[in-house]
PDB file of C-alpha atoms in Angstrom:
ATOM      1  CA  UNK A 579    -182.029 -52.510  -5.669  1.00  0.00           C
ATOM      2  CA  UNK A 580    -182.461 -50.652  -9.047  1.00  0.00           C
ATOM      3  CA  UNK A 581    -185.503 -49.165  -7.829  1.00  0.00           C
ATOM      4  CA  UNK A 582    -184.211 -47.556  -4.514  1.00  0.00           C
ATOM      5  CA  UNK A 583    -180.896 -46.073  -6.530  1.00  0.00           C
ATOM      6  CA  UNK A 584    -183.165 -44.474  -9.191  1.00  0.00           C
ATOM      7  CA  UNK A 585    -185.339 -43.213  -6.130  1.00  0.00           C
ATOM      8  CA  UNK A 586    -182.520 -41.811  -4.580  1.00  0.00           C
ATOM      9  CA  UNK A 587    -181.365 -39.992  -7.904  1.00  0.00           C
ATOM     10  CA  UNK A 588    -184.296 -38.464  -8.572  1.00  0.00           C
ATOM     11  CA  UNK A 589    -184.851 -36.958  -5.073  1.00  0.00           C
ATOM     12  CA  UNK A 590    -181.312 -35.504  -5.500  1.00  0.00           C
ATOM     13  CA  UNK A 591    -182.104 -34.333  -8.505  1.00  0.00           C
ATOM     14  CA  UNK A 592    -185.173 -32.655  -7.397  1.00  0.00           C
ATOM     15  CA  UNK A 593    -183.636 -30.444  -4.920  1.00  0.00           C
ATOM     16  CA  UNK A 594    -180.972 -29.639  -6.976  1.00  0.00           C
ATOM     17  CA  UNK A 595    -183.366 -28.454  -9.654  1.00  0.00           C
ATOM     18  CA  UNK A 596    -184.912 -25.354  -8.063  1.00  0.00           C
ATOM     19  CA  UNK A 597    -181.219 -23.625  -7.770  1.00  0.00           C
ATOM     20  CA  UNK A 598    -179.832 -24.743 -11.001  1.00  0.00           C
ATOM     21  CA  UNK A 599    -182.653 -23.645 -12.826  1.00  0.00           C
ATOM     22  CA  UNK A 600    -182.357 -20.056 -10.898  1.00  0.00           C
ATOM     23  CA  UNK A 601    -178.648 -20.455 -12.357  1.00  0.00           C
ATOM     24  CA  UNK A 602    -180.047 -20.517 -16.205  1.00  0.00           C
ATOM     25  CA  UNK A 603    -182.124 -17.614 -15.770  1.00  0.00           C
ATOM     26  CA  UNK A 604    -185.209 -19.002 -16.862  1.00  0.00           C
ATOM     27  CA  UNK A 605    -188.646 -18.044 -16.342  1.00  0.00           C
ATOM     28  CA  UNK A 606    -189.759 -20.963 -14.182  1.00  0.00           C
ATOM     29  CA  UNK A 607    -190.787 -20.551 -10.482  1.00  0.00           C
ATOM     30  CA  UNK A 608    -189.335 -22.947  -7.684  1.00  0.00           C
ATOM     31  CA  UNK A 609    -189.712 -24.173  -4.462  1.00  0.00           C
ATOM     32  CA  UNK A 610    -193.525 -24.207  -5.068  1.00  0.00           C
ATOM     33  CA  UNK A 611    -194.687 -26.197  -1.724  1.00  0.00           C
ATOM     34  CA  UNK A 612    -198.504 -26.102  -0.345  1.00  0.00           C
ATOM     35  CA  UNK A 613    -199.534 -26.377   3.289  1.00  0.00           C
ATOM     36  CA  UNK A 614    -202.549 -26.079   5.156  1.00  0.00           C
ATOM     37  CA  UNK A 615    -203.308 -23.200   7.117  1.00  0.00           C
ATOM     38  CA  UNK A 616    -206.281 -21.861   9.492  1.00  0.00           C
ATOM     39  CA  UNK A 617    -209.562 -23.806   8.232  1.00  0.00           C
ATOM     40  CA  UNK A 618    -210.602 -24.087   4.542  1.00  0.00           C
ATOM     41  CA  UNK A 619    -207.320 -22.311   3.796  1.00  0.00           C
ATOM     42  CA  UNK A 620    -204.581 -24.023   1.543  1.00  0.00           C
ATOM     43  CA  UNK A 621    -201.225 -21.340   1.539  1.00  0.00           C
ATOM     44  CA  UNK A 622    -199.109 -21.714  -1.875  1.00  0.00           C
ATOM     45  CA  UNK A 623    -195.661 -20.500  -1.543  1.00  0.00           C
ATOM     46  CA  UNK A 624    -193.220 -20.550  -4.204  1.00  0.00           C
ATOM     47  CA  UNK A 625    -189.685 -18.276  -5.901  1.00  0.00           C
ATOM     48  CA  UNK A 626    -189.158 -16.359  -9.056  1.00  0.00           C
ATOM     49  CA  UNK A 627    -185.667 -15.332 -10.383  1.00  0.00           C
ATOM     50  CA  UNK A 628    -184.837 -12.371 -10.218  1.00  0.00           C
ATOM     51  CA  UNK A 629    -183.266 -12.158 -13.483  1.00  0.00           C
ATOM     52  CA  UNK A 630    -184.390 -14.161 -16.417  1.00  0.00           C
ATOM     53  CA  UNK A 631    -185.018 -13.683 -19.846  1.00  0.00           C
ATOM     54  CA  UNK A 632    -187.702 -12.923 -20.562  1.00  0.00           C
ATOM     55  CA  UNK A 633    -188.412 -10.920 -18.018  1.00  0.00           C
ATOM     56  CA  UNK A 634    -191.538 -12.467 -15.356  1.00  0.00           C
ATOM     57  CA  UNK A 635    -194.684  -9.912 -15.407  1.00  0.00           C
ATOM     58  CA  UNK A 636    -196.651 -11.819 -13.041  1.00  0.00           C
ATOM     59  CA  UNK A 637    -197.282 -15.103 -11.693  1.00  0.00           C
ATOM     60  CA  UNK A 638    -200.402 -17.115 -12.236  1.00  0.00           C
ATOM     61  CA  UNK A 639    -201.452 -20.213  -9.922  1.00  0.00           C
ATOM     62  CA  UNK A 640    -203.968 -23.329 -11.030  1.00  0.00           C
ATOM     63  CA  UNK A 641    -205.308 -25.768  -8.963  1.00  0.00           C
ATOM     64  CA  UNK A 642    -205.710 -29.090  -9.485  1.00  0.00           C
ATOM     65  CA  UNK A 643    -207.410 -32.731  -7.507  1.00  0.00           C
ATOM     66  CA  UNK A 644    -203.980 -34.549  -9.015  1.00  0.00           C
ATOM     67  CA  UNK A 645    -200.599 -34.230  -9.515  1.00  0.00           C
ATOM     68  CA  UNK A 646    -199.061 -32.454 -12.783  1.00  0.00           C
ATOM     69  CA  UNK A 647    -196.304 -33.250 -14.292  1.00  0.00           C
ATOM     70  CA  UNK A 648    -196.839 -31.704 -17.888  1.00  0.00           C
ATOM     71  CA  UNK A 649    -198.852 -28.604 -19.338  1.00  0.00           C
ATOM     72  CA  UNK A 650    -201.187 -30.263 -21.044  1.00  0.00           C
ATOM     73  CA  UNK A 651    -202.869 -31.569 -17.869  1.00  0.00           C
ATOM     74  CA  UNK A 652    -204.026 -28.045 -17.147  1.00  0.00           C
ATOM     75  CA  UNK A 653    -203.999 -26.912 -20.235  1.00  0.00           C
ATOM     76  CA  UNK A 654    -208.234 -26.417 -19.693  1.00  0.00           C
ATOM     77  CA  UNK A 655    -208.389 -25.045 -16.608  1.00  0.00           C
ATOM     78  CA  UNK A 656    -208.331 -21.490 -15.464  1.00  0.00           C
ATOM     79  CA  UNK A 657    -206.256 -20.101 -13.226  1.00  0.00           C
ATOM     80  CA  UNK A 658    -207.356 -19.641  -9.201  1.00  0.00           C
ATOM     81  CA  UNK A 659    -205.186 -16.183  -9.165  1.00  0.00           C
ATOM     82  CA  UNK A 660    -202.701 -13.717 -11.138  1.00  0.00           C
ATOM     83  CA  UNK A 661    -200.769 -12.012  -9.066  1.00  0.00           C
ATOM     84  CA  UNK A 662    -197.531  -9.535  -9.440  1.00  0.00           C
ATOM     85  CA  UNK A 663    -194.012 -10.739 -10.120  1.00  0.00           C
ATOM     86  CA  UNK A 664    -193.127  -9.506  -6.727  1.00  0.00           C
ATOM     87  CA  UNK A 665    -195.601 -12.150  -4.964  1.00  0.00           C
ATOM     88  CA  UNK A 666    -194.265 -15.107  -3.482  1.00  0.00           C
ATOM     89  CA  UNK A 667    -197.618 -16.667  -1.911  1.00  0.00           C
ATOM     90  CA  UNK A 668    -201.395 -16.913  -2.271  1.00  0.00           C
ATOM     91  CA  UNK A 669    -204.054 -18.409  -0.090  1.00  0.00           C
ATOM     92  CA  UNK A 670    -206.559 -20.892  -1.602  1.00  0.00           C
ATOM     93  CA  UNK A 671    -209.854 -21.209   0.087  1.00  0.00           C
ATOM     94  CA  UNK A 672    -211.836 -24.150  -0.387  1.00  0.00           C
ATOM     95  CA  UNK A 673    -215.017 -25.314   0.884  1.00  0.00           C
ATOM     96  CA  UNK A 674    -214.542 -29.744   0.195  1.00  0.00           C
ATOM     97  CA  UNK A 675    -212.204 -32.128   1.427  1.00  0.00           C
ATOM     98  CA  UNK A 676    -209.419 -34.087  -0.331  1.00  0.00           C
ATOM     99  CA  UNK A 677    -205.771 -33.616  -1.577  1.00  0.00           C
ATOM    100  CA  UNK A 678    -205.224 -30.788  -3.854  1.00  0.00           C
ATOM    101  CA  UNK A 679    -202.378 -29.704  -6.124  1.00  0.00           C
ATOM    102  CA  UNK A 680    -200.596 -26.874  -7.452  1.00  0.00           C
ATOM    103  CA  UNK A 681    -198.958 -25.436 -10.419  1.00  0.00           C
ATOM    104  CA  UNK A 682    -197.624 -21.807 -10.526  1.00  0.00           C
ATOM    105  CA  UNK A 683    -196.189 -20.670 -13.636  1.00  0.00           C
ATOM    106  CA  UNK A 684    -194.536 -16.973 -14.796  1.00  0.00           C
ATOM    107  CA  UNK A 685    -196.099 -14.592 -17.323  1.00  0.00           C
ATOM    108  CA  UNK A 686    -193.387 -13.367 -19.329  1.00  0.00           C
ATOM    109  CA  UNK A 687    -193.218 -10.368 -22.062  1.00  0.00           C
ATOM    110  CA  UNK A 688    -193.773 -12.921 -24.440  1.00  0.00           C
ATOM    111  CA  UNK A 689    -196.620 -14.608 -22.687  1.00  0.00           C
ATOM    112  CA  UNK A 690    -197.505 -17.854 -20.298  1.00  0.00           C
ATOM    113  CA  UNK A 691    -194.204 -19.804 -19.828  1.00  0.00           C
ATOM    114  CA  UNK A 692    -195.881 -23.194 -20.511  1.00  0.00           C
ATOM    115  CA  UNK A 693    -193.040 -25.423 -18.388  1.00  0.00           C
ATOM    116  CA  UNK A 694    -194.676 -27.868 -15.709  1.00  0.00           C
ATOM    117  CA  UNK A 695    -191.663 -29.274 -13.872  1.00  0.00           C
ATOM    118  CA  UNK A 696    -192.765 -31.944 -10.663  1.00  0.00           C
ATOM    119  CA  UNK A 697    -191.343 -30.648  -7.704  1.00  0.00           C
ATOM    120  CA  UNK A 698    -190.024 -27.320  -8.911  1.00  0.00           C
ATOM    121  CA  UNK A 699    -192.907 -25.348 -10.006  1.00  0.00           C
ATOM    122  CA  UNK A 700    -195.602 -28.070  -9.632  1.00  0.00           C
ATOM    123  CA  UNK A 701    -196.211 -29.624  -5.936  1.00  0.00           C
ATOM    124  CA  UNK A 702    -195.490 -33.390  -5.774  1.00  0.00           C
ATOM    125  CA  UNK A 703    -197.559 -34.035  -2.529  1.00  0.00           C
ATOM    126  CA  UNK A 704    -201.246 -32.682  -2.159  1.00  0.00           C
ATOM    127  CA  UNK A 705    -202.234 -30.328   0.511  1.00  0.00           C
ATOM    128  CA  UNK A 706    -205.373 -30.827   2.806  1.00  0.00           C
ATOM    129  CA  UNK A 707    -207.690 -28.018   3.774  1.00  0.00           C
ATOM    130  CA  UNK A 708    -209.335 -28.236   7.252  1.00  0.00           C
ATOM    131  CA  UNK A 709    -212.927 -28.801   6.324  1.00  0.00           C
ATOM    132  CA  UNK A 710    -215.277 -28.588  10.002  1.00  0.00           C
ATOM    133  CA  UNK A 711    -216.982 -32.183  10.371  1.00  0.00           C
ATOM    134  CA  UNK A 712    -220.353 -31.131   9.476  1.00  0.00           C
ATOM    135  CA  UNK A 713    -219.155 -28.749   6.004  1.00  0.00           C
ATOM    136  CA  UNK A 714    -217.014 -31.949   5.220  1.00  0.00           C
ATOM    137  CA  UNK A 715    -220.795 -33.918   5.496  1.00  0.00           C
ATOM    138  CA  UNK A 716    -222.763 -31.328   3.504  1.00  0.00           C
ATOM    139  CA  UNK A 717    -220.043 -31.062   0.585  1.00  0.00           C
ATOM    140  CA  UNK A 718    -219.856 -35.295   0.706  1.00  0.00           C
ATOM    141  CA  UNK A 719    -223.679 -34.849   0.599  1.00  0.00           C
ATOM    142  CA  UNK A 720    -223.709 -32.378  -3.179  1.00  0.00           C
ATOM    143  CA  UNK A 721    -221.193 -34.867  -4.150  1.00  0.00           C
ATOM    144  CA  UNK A 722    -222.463 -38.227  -3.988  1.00  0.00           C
ATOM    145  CA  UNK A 723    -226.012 -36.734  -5.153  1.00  0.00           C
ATOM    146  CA  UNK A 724    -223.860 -35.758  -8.318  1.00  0.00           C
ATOM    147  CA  UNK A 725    -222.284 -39.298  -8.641  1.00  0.00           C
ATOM    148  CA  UNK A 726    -225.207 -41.149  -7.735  1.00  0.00           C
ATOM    149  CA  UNK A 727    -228.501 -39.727  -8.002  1.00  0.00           C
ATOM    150  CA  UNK A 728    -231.659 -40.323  -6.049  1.00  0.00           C
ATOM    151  CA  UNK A 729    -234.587 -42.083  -7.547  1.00  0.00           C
ATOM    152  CA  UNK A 730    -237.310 -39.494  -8.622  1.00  0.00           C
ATOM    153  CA  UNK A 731    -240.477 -39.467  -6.442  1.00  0.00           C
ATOM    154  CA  UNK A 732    -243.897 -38.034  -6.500  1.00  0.00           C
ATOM    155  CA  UNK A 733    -242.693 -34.820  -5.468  1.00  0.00           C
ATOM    156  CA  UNK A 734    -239.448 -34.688  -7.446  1.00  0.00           C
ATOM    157  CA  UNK A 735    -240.440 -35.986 -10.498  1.00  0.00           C
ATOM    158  CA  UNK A 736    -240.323 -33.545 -13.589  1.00  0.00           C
ATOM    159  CA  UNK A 737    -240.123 -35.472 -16.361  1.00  0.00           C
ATOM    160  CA  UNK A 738    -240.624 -39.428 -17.613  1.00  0.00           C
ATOM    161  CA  UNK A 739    -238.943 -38.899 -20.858  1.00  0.00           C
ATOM    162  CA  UNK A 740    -234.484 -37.841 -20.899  1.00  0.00           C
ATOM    163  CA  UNK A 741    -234.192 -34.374 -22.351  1.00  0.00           C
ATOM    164  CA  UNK A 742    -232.979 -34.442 -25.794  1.00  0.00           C
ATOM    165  CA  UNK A 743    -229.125 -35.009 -26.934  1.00  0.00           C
ATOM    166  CA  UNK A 744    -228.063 -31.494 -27.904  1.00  0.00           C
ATOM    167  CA  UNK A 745    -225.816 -32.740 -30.239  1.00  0.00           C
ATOM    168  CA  UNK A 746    -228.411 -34.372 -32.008  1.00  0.00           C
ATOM    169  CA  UNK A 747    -230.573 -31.028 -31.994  1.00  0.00           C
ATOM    170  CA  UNK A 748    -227.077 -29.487 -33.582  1.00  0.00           C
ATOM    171  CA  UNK A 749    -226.671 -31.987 -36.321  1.00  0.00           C
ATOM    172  CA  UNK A 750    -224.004 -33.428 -34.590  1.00  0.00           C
ATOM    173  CA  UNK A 751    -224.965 -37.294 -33.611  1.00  0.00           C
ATOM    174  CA  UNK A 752    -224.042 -38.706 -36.961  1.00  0.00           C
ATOM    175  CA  UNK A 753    -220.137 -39.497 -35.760  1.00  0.00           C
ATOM    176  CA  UNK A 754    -217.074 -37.719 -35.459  1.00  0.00           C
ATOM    177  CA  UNK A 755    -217.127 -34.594 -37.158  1.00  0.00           C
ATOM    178  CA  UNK A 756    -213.494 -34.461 -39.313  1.00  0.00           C
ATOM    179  CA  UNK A 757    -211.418 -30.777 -40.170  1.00  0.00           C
ATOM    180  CA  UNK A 758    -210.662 -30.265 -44.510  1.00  0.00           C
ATOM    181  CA  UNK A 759    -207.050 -30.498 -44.981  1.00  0.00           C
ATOM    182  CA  UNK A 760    -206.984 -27.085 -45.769  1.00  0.00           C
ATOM    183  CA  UNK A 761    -208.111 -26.350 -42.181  1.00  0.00           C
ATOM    184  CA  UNK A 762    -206.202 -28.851 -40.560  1.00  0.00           C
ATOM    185  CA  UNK A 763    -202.995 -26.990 -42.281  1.00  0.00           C
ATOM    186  CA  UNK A 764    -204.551 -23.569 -41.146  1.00  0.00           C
ATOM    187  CA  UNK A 765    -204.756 -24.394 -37.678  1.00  0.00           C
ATOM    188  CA  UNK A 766    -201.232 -25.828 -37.913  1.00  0.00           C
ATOM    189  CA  UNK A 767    -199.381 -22.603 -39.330  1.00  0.00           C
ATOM    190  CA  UNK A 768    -201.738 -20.415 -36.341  1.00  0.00           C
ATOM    191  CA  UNK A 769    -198.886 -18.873 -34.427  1.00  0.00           C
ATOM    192  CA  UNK A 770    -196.125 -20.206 -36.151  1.00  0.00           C
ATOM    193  CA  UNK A 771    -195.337 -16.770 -38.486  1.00  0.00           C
ATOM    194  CA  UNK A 772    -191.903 -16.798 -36.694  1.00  0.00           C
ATOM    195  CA  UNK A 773    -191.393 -20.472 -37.703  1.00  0.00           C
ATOM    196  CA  UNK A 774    -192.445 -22.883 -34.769  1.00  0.00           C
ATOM    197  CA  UNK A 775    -188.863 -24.206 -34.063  1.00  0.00           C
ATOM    198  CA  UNK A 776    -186.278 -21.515 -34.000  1.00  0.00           C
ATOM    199  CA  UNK A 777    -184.673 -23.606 -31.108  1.00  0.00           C
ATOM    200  CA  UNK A 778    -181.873 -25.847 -33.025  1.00  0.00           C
ATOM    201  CA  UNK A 779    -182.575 -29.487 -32.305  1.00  0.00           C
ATOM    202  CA  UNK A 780    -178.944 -31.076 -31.068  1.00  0.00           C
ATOM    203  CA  UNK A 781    -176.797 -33.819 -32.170  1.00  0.00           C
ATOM    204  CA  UNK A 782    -175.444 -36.455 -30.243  1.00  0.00           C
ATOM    205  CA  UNK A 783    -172.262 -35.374 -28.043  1.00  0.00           C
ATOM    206  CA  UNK A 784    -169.723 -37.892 -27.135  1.00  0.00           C
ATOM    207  CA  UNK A 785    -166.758 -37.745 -24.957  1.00  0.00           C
ATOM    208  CA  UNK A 786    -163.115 -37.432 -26.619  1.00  0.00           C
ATOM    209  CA  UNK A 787    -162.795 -40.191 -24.163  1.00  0.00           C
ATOM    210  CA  UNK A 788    -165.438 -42.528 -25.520  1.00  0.00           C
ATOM    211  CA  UNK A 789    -164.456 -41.897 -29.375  1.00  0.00           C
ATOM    212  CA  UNK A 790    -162.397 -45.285 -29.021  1.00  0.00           C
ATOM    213  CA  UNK A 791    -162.601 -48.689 -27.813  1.00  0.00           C
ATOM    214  CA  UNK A 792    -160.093 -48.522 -24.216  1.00  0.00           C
ATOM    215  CA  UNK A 793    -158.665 -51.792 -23.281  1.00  0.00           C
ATOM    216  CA  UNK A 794    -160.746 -53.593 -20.704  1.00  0.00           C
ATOM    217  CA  UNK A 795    -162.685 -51.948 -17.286  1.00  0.00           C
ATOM    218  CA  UNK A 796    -165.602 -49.532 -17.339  1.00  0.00           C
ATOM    219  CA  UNK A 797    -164.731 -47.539 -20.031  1.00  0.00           C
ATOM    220  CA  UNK A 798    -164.784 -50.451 -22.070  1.00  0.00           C
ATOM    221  CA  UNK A 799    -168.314 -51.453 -21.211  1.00  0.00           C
ATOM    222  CA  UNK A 800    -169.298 -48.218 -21.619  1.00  0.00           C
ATOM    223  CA  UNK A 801    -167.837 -47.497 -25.012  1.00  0.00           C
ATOM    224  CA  UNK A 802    -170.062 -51.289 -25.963  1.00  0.00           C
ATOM    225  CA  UNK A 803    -173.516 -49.773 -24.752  1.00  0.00           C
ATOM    226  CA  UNK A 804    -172.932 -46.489 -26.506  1.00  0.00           C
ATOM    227  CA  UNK A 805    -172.315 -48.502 -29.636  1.00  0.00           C
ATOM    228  CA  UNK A 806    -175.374 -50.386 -29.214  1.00  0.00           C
ATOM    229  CA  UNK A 807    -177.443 -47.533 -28.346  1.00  0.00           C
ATOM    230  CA  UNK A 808    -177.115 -44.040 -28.691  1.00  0.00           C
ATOM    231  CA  UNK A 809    -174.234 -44.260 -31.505  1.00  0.00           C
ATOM    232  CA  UNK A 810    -176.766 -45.871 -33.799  1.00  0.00           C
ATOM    233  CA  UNK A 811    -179.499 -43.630 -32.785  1.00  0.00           C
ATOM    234  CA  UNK A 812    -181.193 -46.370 -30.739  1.00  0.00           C
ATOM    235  CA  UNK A 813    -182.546 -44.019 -28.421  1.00  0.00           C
ATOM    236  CA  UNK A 814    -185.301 -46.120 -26.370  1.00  0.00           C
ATOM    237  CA  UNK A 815    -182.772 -48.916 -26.450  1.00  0.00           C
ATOM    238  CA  UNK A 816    -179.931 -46.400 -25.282  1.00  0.00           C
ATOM    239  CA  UNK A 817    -182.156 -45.602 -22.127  1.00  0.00           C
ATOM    240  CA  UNK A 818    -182.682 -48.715 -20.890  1.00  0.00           C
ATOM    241  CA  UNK A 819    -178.752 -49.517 -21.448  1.00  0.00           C
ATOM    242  CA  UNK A 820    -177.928 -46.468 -19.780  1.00  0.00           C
ATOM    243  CA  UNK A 821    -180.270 -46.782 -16.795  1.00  0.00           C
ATOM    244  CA  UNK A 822    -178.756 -51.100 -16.430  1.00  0.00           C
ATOM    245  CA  UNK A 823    -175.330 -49.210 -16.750  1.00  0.00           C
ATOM    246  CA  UNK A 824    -175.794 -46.999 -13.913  1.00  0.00           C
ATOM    247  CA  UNK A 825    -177.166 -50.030 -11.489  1.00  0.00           C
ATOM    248  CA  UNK A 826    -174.187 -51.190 -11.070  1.00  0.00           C
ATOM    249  CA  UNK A 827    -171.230 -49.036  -8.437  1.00  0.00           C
ATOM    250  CA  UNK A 828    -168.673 -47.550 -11.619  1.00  0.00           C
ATOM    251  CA  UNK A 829    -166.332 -45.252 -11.140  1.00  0.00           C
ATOM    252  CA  UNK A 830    -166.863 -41.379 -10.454  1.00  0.00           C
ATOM    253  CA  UNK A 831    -165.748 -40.489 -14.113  1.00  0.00           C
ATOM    254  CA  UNK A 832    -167.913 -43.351 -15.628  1.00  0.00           C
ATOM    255  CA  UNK A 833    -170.745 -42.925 -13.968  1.00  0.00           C
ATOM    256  CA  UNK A 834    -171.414 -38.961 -14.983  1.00  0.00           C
ATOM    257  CA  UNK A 835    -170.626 -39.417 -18.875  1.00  0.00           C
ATOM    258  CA  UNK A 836    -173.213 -42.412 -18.291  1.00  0.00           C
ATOM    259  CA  UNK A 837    -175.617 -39.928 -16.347  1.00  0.00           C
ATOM    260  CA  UNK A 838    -174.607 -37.513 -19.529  1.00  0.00           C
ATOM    261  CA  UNK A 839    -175.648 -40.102 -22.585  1.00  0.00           C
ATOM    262  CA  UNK A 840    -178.798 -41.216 -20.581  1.00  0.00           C
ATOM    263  CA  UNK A 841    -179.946 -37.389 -20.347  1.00  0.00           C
ATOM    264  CA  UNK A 842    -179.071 -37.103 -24.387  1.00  0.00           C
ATOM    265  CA  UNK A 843    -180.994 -40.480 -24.351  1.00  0.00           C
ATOM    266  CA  UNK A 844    -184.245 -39.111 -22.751  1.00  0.00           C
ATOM    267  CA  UNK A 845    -183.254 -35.710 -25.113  1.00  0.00           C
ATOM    268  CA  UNK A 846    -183.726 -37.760 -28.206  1.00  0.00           C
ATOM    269  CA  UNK A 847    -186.724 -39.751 -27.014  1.00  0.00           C
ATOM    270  CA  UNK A 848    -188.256 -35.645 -26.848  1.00  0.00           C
ATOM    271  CA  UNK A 849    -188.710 -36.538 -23.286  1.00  0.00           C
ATOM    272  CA  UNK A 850    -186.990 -33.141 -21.938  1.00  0.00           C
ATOM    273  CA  UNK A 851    -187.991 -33.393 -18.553  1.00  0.00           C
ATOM    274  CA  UNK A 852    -186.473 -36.443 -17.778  1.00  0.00           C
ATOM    275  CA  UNK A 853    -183.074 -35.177 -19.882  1.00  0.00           C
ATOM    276  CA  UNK A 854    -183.143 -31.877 -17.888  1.00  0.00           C
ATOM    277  CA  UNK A 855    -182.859 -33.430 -14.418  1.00  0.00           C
ATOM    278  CA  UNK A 856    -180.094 -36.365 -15.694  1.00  0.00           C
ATOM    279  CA  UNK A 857    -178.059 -33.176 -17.021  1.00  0.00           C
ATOM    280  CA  UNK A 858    -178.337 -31.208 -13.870  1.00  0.00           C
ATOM    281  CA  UNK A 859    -177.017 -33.994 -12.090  1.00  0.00           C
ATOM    282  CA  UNK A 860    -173.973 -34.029 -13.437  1.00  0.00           C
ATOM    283  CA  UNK A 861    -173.513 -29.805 -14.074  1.00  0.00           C
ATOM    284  CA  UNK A 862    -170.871 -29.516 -11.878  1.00  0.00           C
ATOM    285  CA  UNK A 863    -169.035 -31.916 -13.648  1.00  0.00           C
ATOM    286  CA  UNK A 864    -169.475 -30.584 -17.020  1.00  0.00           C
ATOM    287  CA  UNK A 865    -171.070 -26.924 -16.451  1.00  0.00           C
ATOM    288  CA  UNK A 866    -170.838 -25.215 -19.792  1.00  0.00           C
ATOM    289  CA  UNK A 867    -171.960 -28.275 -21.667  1.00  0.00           C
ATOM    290  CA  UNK A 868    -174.623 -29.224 -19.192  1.00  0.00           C
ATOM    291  CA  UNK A 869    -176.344 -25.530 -19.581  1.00  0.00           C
ATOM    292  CA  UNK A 870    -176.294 -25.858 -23.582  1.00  0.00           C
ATOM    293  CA  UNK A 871    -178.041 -29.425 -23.207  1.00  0.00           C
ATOM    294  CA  UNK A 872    -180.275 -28.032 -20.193  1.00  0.00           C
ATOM    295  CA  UNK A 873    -181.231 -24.884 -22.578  1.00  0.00           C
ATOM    296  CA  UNK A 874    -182.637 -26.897 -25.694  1.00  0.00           C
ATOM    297  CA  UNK A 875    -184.475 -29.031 -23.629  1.00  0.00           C
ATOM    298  CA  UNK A 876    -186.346 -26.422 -21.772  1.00  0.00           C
ATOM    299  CA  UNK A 877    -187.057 -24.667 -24.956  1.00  0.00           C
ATOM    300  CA  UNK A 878    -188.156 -27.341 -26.758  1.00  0.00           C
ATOM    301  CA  UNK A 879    -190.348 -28.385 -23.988  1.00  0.00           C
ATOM    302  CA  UNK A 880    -192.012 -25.318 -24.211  1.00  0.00           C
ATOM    303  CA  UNK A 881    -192.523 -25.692 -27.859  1.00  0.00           C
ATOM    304  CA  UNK A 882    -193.755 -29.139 -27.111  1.00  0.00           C
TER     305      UNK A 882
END
C-alpha cells in the first residue's frame, strides 16, 4: 500500500517538474524523451526556457547504457553533440543493440549547468535503435570476443608471456599512491576564489500552525513527529516519520505541511533532488515559500 502511494507521488511529481522548473527560470532542460526512429537512429527531443538566469548558450547531450540520476555518473564521459540554444532535438546513430539513455544539459555564461534531474532533463526509460539482424550478429560477435576471448592458436598466437603491467614500468605497483596535505588543500581551494558556497544553507521552517501542541486529531500527531524528528534535527529519522505520516489518508491541510517538512527533511539529509520534487508538490499551496526552498536546493545541488 505504501509502495503504490509513493509511486503515485512521484509520477505526479515528475510531470509537474518540467513546468515548475520553467516557472523558476532555471537553466535546466525538460521534457527530454528518446525514441527510435528509421534504423540505427535514436531521436532526442527535449525544452529550454526561454528565460533563465543565466542565460543558456547551447545545449550539450551525453549518452549513456544506464539510467542517470546524478552528475557524477557522467561526469567522465564526453558529450555525443553541442548544439545551439535554439535546438530542441538531435539524432543519435548507433551501430549495437541495447537500451540507451540520455542526459541533455544547458551551457550557461557561467559554464555547464551540472543538474541531472530523472525524468526532466535525464530520460527514465531507454530507447532502442533498430539494429538489421545480421549488424545486431556482427556487433554481438566484437562484443563477446571482448568479454570472452578465444584461445590463441598456431596462427594467432603472438606471445607466451602477458605484456608487462605499465604501472609497474611507471613505478606505480607498490600501492596506492597518496596526495601531501598541501596538495590535497590545493586541489580543494581550485575554483573556489569566489568562496565555494555563496548559496546560504537554510534553517528549518515551521508552520505558525505547528509552533504548538493542538488538542487531539492530525495536527496533533503531526506536531509529535515534528518533535521527534525534524525539531531536534533528526533528519534521517524525520524522513522516515514523515514518509509513515503521509501513508495514512490526513486531511488536505495536513498532508502538504507534511509533504513540506519531508522535502526540508530530504533538504537537510543534502539530498536536494528528492527535497525539490516534495516542494513542488505542494507549490501551489505555498508558492513563494516553495520557490525559496526549491532555489537553495537546486543551487546547492549544483555545488554538490
Amino acid at each position: 500500500m505504501k509502495a503504490n502511494k509513493y509511486s503515485l507521488i512521484f509520477v505526479t511529481v515528475l510531470s509537474l517538474l518540467s513546468s515548475k522548473l520553467l516557472a523558476q527560470g532555471k537553466p535546466v532542460a525538460t521534457f527530454v524523451k528518446a525514441t527510435s526512429g528509421e534504423e540505427k537512429k535514436i531521436i532526442v527531443e527535449w525544452e529550454i526556457p526561454a528565460k533563465c538566469e543565466p542565460q543558456v548558450q547551447a545545449v550539450q547531450i551525453f549518452r549513456a547504457k544506464k539510467p542517470c540520476s546524478s552528475y557524477q555518473e557522467i561526469e567522465g564521459l564526453k558529450p555525443i553533440a553541442q548544439v545551439d540554444a535554439s535546438v530542441t532535438s538531435y539524432t543519435d546513430t548507433l551501430s549495437a543493440p541495447g537500451d540507451y539513455f540520455y542526459v541533455v544539459l544547458a551551457q550557461t555564461q557561467k559554464g555547464l549547468y551540472k543538474i541531472v534531474i530523472p525524468g526532466v532533463n535525464a530520460t527514465s526509460k531507454g530507447a532502442r535503435p533498430k539494429i538489421p539482424a545480421k549488424a545486431a550478429e556482427r556487433a554481438k560477435e566484437r562484443e563477446d570476443a571482448v568479454t570472452n576471448p578465444a584461445e590463441p592458436t598456431a596462427e594467432n598466437k603472438i606471445r607466451n608471456t602477458p605484456l608487462p603491467n605499465p604501472g609497474a614500468l611507471l613505478g606505480f605497483s607498490q600501492g596506492r599512491t597518496y596526495m601531501s596535505e598541501k596538495s590535497k588543500k590545493a586541489a580543494k581551494e581550485l575554483g573556489s576564489k569566489k568562496g565555494a558556497r555563496a548559496v546560504e544553507f537554510k534553517s528549518p521552517y515551521f508552520f505558525e500552525e505547528d509552533m504548538f501542541s493542538p488538542d487531539g486529531g492530525d495536527e496533533y500527531t503531526l506536531f509529535e513527529c515534528l518533535r521527534a524528528g525534524l525539531a531536534p534535527k533528526k533528519y534521517a529519522e524525520s524522513v522516515q516519520i514523515m514518509q509513515d505520516f503521509l501513508s495514512v489518508h490526513r486531511t488536505k491541510a495536513t498532508t502538504e505541511r507534511a509533504q513540506f517538512y519531508l522535502g526540508q527533511s530530504y533538504y537537510f539529509c543534502q539530498d536536494y533532488e528528492k527535497a525539490i520534487r516534495c516542494f513542488l508538490t505542494v507549490q501551489d499551496a505555498f508558492p513563494e515559500l516553495s520557490k525559496q526552498w526549491i532555489d537553495s536546493s537546486l543551487d546547492l545541488l549544483k555545488i554538490n
